[in-house]
Amino acid sequence: MKQDGNSGSMRFSSRERYIQLYYSPDYISTLTINSAGITAFPVTKLLNLVTLNFSYNNIRNLPDLTSFSPNLQYLYLVENPLYLSETESERKLNSNVINKLPTTLKDLAIGGTFYGSIPINLIANRFPNLITLNLNRGGGAYFHPDSDDLNGYIPNVTNTCE
């Protein structure tokens, strides 16, 4: 905070902050950074990452998590504006997006991330071991039918999903 000359008014300034981890990525199994204004995933590979929680940030572009964290089991991206992706074909929850997620997922929470319909078998076909699917919306984007047909569908899930 700085004071402007003799006027007595205050100016507030903020800068981007860069988070640096000085820890071998080989030992990271859980990464949770919520509500920190994160706009992108780190440029690394977290081969032993099991749990990733970047909920309530400002991530718009989803990287290929099958490469970033191929053993991921728990993914929480609630209320990130993924519908604003730079890649037009990834602005809705569809096969282009879902194919970026490892098939090892057991828990997926993506409420408040996309608008539009979810293809009926999209989830069931990709995640054979899914136990929990959370499409809840407390804010942000919301899933809804793409047409005037107001019959919304809940996507199919496998028998393992509770």
PDB file of N, CA, C and O in Angstrom, residues 27-64:
ATOM      1  N   TYR A  27       7.886 -37.726  -4.715  1.00  0.00           N
ATOM      2  CA  TYR A  27       7.335 -38.013  -3.393  1.00  0.00           C
ATOM      3  C   TYR A  27       5.980 -37.360  -3.138  1.00  0.00           C
ATOM      4  O   TYR A  27       5.425 -37.497  -2.059  1.00  0.00           O
ATOM      5  N   ILE A  28       5.455 -36.657  -4.106  1.00  0.00           N
ATOM      6  CA  ILE A  28       4.174 -35.965  -3.907  1.00  0.00           C
ATOM      7  C   ILE A  28       3.034 -36.919  -4.266  1.00  0.00           C
ATOM      8  O   ILE A  28       2.903 -37.354  -5.397  1.00  0.00           O
ATOM      9  N   SER A  29       2.200 -37.228  -3.271  1.00  0.00           N
ATOM     10  CA  SER A  29       1.047 -38.097  -3.506  1.00  0.00           C
ATOM     11  C   SER A  29      -0.271 -37.329  -3.395  1.00  0.00           C
ATOM     12  O   SER A  29      -1.282 -37.762  -3.925  1.00  0.00           O
ATOM     13  N   THR A  30      -0.241 -36.181  -2.710  1.00  0.00           N
ATOM     14  CA  THR A  30      -1.436 -35.357  -2.537  1.00  0.00           C
ATOM     15  C   THR A  30      -1.067 -33.902  -2.767  1.00  0.00           C
ATOM     16  O   THR A  30      -0.064 -33.428  -2.239  1.00  0.00           O
ATOM     17  N   LEU A  31      -1.874 -33.208  -3.552  1.00  0.00           N
ATOM     18  CA  LEU A  31      -1.655 -31.785  -3.804  1.00  0.00           C
ATOM     19  C   LEU A  31      -3.005 -31.081  -3.700  1.00  0.00           C
ATOM     20  O   LEU A  31      -3.915 -31.353  -4.478  1.00  0.00           O
ATOM     21  N   THR A  32      -3.122 -30.202  -2.703  1.00  0.00           N
ATOM     22  CA  THR A  32      -4.353 -29.458  -2.473  1.00  0.00           C
ATOM     23  C   THR A  32      -4.032 -27.975  -2.393  1.00  0.00           C
ATOM     24  O   THR A  32      -3.288 -27.556  -1.503  1.00  0.00           O
ATOM     25  N   ILE A  33      -4.564 -27.215  -3.332  1.00  0.00           N
ATOM     26  CA  ILE A  33      -4.439 -25.758  -3.301  1.00  0.00           C
ATOM     27  C   ILE A  33      -5.793 -25.205  -3.743  1.00  0.00           C
ATOM     28  O   ILE A  33      -6.104 -25.156  -4.924  1.00  0.00           O
ATOM     29  N   ASN A  34      -6.601 -24.820  -2.767  1.00  0.00           N
ATOM     30  CA  ASN A  34      -7.952 -24.311  -3.033  1.00  0.00           C
ATOM     31  C   ASN A  34      -7.991 -22.793  -2.923  1.00  0.00           C
ATOM     32  O   ASN A  34      -7.278 -22.202  -2.112  1.00  0.00           O
ATOM     33  N   SER A  35      -8.836 -22.175  -3.723  1.00  0.00           N
ATOM     34  CA  SER A  35      -9.136 -20.743  -3.634  1.00  0.00           C
ATOM     35  C   SER A  35      -7.891 -19.872  -3.622  1.00  0.00           C
ATOM     36  O   SER A  35      -7.806 -18.909  -2.862  1.00  0.00           O
ATOM     37  N   ALA A  36      -6.922 -20.200  -4.462  1.00  0.00           N
ATOM     38  CA  ALA A  36      -5.665 -19.444  -4.495  1.00  0.00           C
ATOM     39  C   ALA A  36      -5.507 -18.643  -5.785  1.00  0.00           C
ATOM     40  O   ALA A  36      -4.463 -18.055  -6.007  1.00  0.00           O
ATOM     41  N   GLY A  37      -6.510 -18.642  -6.639  1.00  0.00           N
ATOM     42  CA  GLY A  37      -6.428 -17.906  -7.892  1.00  0.00           C
ATOM     43  C   GLY A  37      -5.527 -18.565  -8.921  1.00  0.00           C
ATOM     44  O   GLY A  37      -5.075 -17.916  -9.862  1.00  0.00           O
ATOM     45  N   ILE A  38      -5.269 -19.845  -8.776  1.00  0.00           N
ATOM     46  CA  ILE A  38      -4.414 -20.568  -9.713  1.00  0.00           C
ATOM     47  C   ILE A  38      -5.071 -20.570 -11.092  1.00  0.00           C
ATOM     48  O   ILE A  38      -6.256 -20.856 -11.232  1.00  0.00           O
ATOM     49  N   THR A  39      -4.280 -20.253 -12.115  1.00  0.00           N
ATOM     50  CA  THR A  39      -4.808 -20.196 -13.479  1.00  0.00           C
ATOM     51  C   THR A  39      -4.293 -21.322 -14.360  1.00  0.00           C
ATOM     52  O   THR A  39      -4.806 -21.513 -15.461  1.00  0.00           O
ATOM     53  N   ALA A  40      -3.288 -22.050 -13.901  1.00  0.00           N
ATOM     54  CA  ALA A  40      -2.728 -23.132 -14.721  1.00  0.00           C
ATOM     55  C   ALA A  40      -2.086 -24.189 -13.827  1.00  0.00           C
ATOM     56  O   ALA A  40      -1.692 -23.909 -12.696  1.00  0.00           O
ATOM     57  N   PHE A  41      -1.989 -25.370 -14.347  1.00  0.00           N
ATOM     58  CA  PHE A  41      -1.312 -26.456 -13.651  1.00  0.00           C
ATOM     59  C   PHE A  41       0.194 -26.250 -13.744  1.00  0.00           C
ATOM     60  O   PHE A  41       0.675 -25.670 -14.724  1.00  0.00           O
ATOM     61  N   PRO A  42       0.943 -26.751 -12.783  1.00  0.00           N
ATOM     62  CA  PRO A  42       2.400 -26.644 -12.885  1.00  0.00           C
ATOM     63  C   PRO A  42       2.928 -27.474 -14.048  1.00  0.00           C
ATOM     64  O   PRO A  42       2.314 -28.469 -14.435  1.00  0.00           O
ATOM     65  N   VAL A  43       4.032 -27.042 -14.596  1.00  0.00           N
ATOM     66  CA  VAL A  43       4.646 -27.774 -15.702  1.00  0.00           C
ATOM     67  C   VAL A  43       5.583 -28.814 -15.087  1.00  0.00           C
ATOM     68  O   VAL A  43       6.728 -28.524 -14.772  1.00  0.00           O
ATOM     69  N   THR A  44       5.048 -29.994 -14.891  1.00  0.00           N
ATOM     70  CA  THR A  44       5.798 -31.089 -14.294  1.00  0.00           C
ATOM     71  C   THR A  44       5.035 -32.379 -14.527  1.00  0.00           C
ATOM     72  O   THR A  44       3.958 -32.364 -15.099  1.00  0.00           O
ATOM     73  N   LYS A  45       5.588 -33.460 -14.053  1.00  0.00           N
ATOM     74  CA  LYS A  45       4.887 -34.742 -14.030  1.00  0.00           C
ATOM     75  C   LYS A  45       4.915 -35.225 -12.595  1.00  0.00           C
ATOM     76  O   LYS A  45       5.971 -35.252 -11.971  1.00  0.00           O
ATOM     77  N   LEU A  46       3.764 -35.575 -12.097  1.00  0.00           N
ATOM     78  CA  LEU A  46       3.637 -36.083 -10.732  1.00  0.00           C
ATOM     79  C   LEU A  46       3.172 -37.531 -10.832  1.00  0.00           C
ATOM     80  O   LEU A  46       1.980 -37.824 -10.719  1.00  0.00           O
ATOM     81  N   LEU A  47       4.103 -38.408 -11.063  1.00  0.00           N
ATOM     82  CA  LEU A  47       3.795 -39.808 -11.360  1.00  0.00           C
ATOM     83  C   LEU A  47       3.166 -40.555 -10.187  1.00  0.00           C
ATOM     84  O   LEU A  47       2.454 -41.535 -10.394  1.00  0.00           O
ATOM     85  N   ASN A  48       3.410 -40.116  -8.957  1.00  0.00           N
ATOM     86  CA  ASN A  48       2.852 -40.787  -7.779  1.00  0.00           C
ATOM     87  C   ASN A  48       1.695 -40.015  -7.154  1.00  0.00           C
ATOM     88  O   ASN A  48       1.245 -40.348  -6.060  1.00  0.00           O
ATOM     89  N   LEU A  49       1.218 -39.010  -7.853  1.00  0.00           N
ATOM     90  CA  LEU A  49       0.096 -38.224  -7.340  1.00  0.00           C
ATOM     91  C   LEU A  49      -1.174 -39.069  -7.354  1.00  0.00           C
ATOM     92  O   LEU A  49      -1.536 -39.645  -8.376  1.00  0.00           O
ATOM     93  N   VAL A  50      -1.832 -39.137  -6.199  1.00  0.00           N
ATOM     94  CA  VAL A  50      -3.073 -39.900  -6.053  1.00  0.00           C
ATOM     95  C   VAL A  50      -4.260 -38.952  -5.911  1.00  0.00           C
ATOM     96  O   VAL A  50      -5.327 -39.198  -6.434  1.00  0.00           O
ATOM     97  N   THR A  51      -4.054 -37.836  -5.193  1.00  0.00           N
ATOM     98  CA  THR A  51      -5.133 -36.882  -4.924  1.00  0.00           C
ATOM     99  C   THR A  51      -4.735 -35.496  -5.398  1.00  0.00           C
ATOM    100  O   THR A  51      -3.678 -34.983  -5.018  1.00  0.00           O
ATOM    101  N   LEU A  52      -5.584 -34.891  -6.226  1.00  0.00           N
ATOM    102  CA  LEU A  52      -5.365 -33.529  -6.699  1.00  0.00           C
ATOM    103  C   LEU A  52      -6.625 -32.726  -6.436  1.00  0.00           C
ATOM    104  O   LEU A  52      -7.714 -33.088  -6.895  1.00  0.00           O
ATOM    105  N   ASN A  53      -6.477 -31.645  -5.679  1.00  0.00           N
ATOM    106  CA  ASN A  53      -7.612 -30.790  -5.355  1.00  0.00           C
ATOM    107  C   ASN A  53      -7.236 -29.344  -5.653  1.00  0.00           C
ATOM    108  O   ASN A  53      -6.521 -28.709  -4.885  1.00  0.00           O
ATOM    109  N   PHE A  54      -7.702 -28.844  -6.790  1.00  0.00           N
ATOM    110  CA  PHE A  54      -7.507 -27.452  -7.189  1.00  0.00           C
ATOM    111  C   PHE A  54      -8.866 -26.755  -7.266  1.00  0.00           C
ATOM    112  O   PHE A  54      -9.088 -25.899  -8.112  1.00  0.00           O
ATOM    113  N   SER A  55      -9.773 -27.090  -6.385  1.00  0.00           N
ATOM    114  CA  SER A  55     -11.117 -26.503  -6.397  1.00  0.00           C
ATOM    115  C   SER A  55     -11.075 -25.003  -6.115  1.00  0.00           C
ATOM    116  O   SER A  55     -10.188 -24.514  -5.419  1.00  0.00           O
ATOM    117  N   TYR A  56     -12.050 -24.296  -6.671  1.00  0.00           N
ATOM    118  CA  TYR A  56     -12.277 -22.864  -6.435  1.00  0.00           C
ATOM    119  C   TYR A  56     -11.095 -22.003  -6.877  1.00  0.00           C
ATOM    120  O   TYR A  56     -10.713 -21.061  -6.194  1.00  0.00           O
ATOM    121  N   ASN A  57     -10.523 -22.321  -8.011  1.00  0.00           N
ATOM    122  CA  ASN A  57      -9.453 -21.513  -8.581  1.00  0.00           C
ATOM    123  C   ASN A  57      -9.936 -20.909  -9.887  1.00  0.00           C
ATOM    124  O   ASN A  57     -11.141 -20.775 -10.089  1.00  0.00           O
ATOM    125  N   ASN A  58      -9.043 -20.550 -10.776  1.00  0.00           N
ATOM    126  CA  ASN A  58      -9.417 -19.906 -12.033  1.00  0.00           C
ATOM    127  C   ASN A  58      -8.807 -20.643 -13.224  1.00  0.00           C
ATOM    128  O   ASN A  58      -8.345 -20.024 -14.173  1.00  0.00           O
ATOM    129  N   ILE A  59      -8.799 -21.962 -13.145  1.00  0.00           N
ATOM    130  CA  ILE A  59      -8.232 -22.780 -14.220  1.00  0.00           C
ATOM    131  C   ILE A  59      -9.220 -22.840 -15.374  1.00  0.00           C
ATOM    132  O   ILE A  59     -10.383 -23.186 -15.187  1.00  0.00           O
ATOM    133  N   ARG A  60      -8.758 -22.488 -16.554  1.00  0.00           N
ATOM    134  CA  ARG A  60      -9.610 -22.489 -17.742  1.00  0.00           C
ATOM    135  C   ARG A  60      -9.220 -23.576 -18.728  1.00  0.00           C
ATOM    136  O   ARG A  60     -10.045 -24.016 -19.507  1.00  0.00           O
ATOM    137  N   ASN A  61      -7.961 -23.954 -18.730  1.00  0.00           N
ATOM    138  CA  ASN A  61      -7.467 -24.945 -19.689  1.00  0.00           C
ATOM    139  C   ASN A  61      -7.000 -26.178 -18.948  1.00  0.00           C
ATOM    140  O   ASN A  61      -6.081 -26.109 -18.132  1.00  0.00           O
ATOM    141  N   LEU A  62      -7.637 -27.282 -19.237  1.00  0.00           N
ATOM    142  CA  LEU A  62      -7.307 -28.538 -18.578  1.00  0.00           C
ATOM    143  C   LEU A  62      -6.167 -29.217 -19.325  1.00  0.00           C
ATOM    144  O   LEU A  62      -6.286 -29.495 -20.508  1.00  0.00           O
ATOM    145  N   PRO A  63      -5.052 -29.479 -18.622  1.00  0.00           N
ATOM    146  CA  PRO A  63      -3.964 -30.194 -19.294  1.00  0.00           C
ATOM    147  C   PRO A  63      -4.304 -31.679 -19.400  1.00  0.00           C
ATOM    148  O   PRO A  63      -5.277 -32.146 -18.816  1.00  0.00           O
ATOM    149  N   ASP A  64      -3.492 -32.411 -20.106  1.00  0.00           N
ATOM    150  CA  ASP A  64      -3.680 -33.847 -20.213  1.00  0.00           C
ATOM    151  C   ASP A  64      -3.197 -34.479 -18.911  1.00  0.00           C
ATOM    152  O   ASP A  64      -1.994 -34.644 -18.696  1.00  0.00           O
TER     153      ASP A  64
END
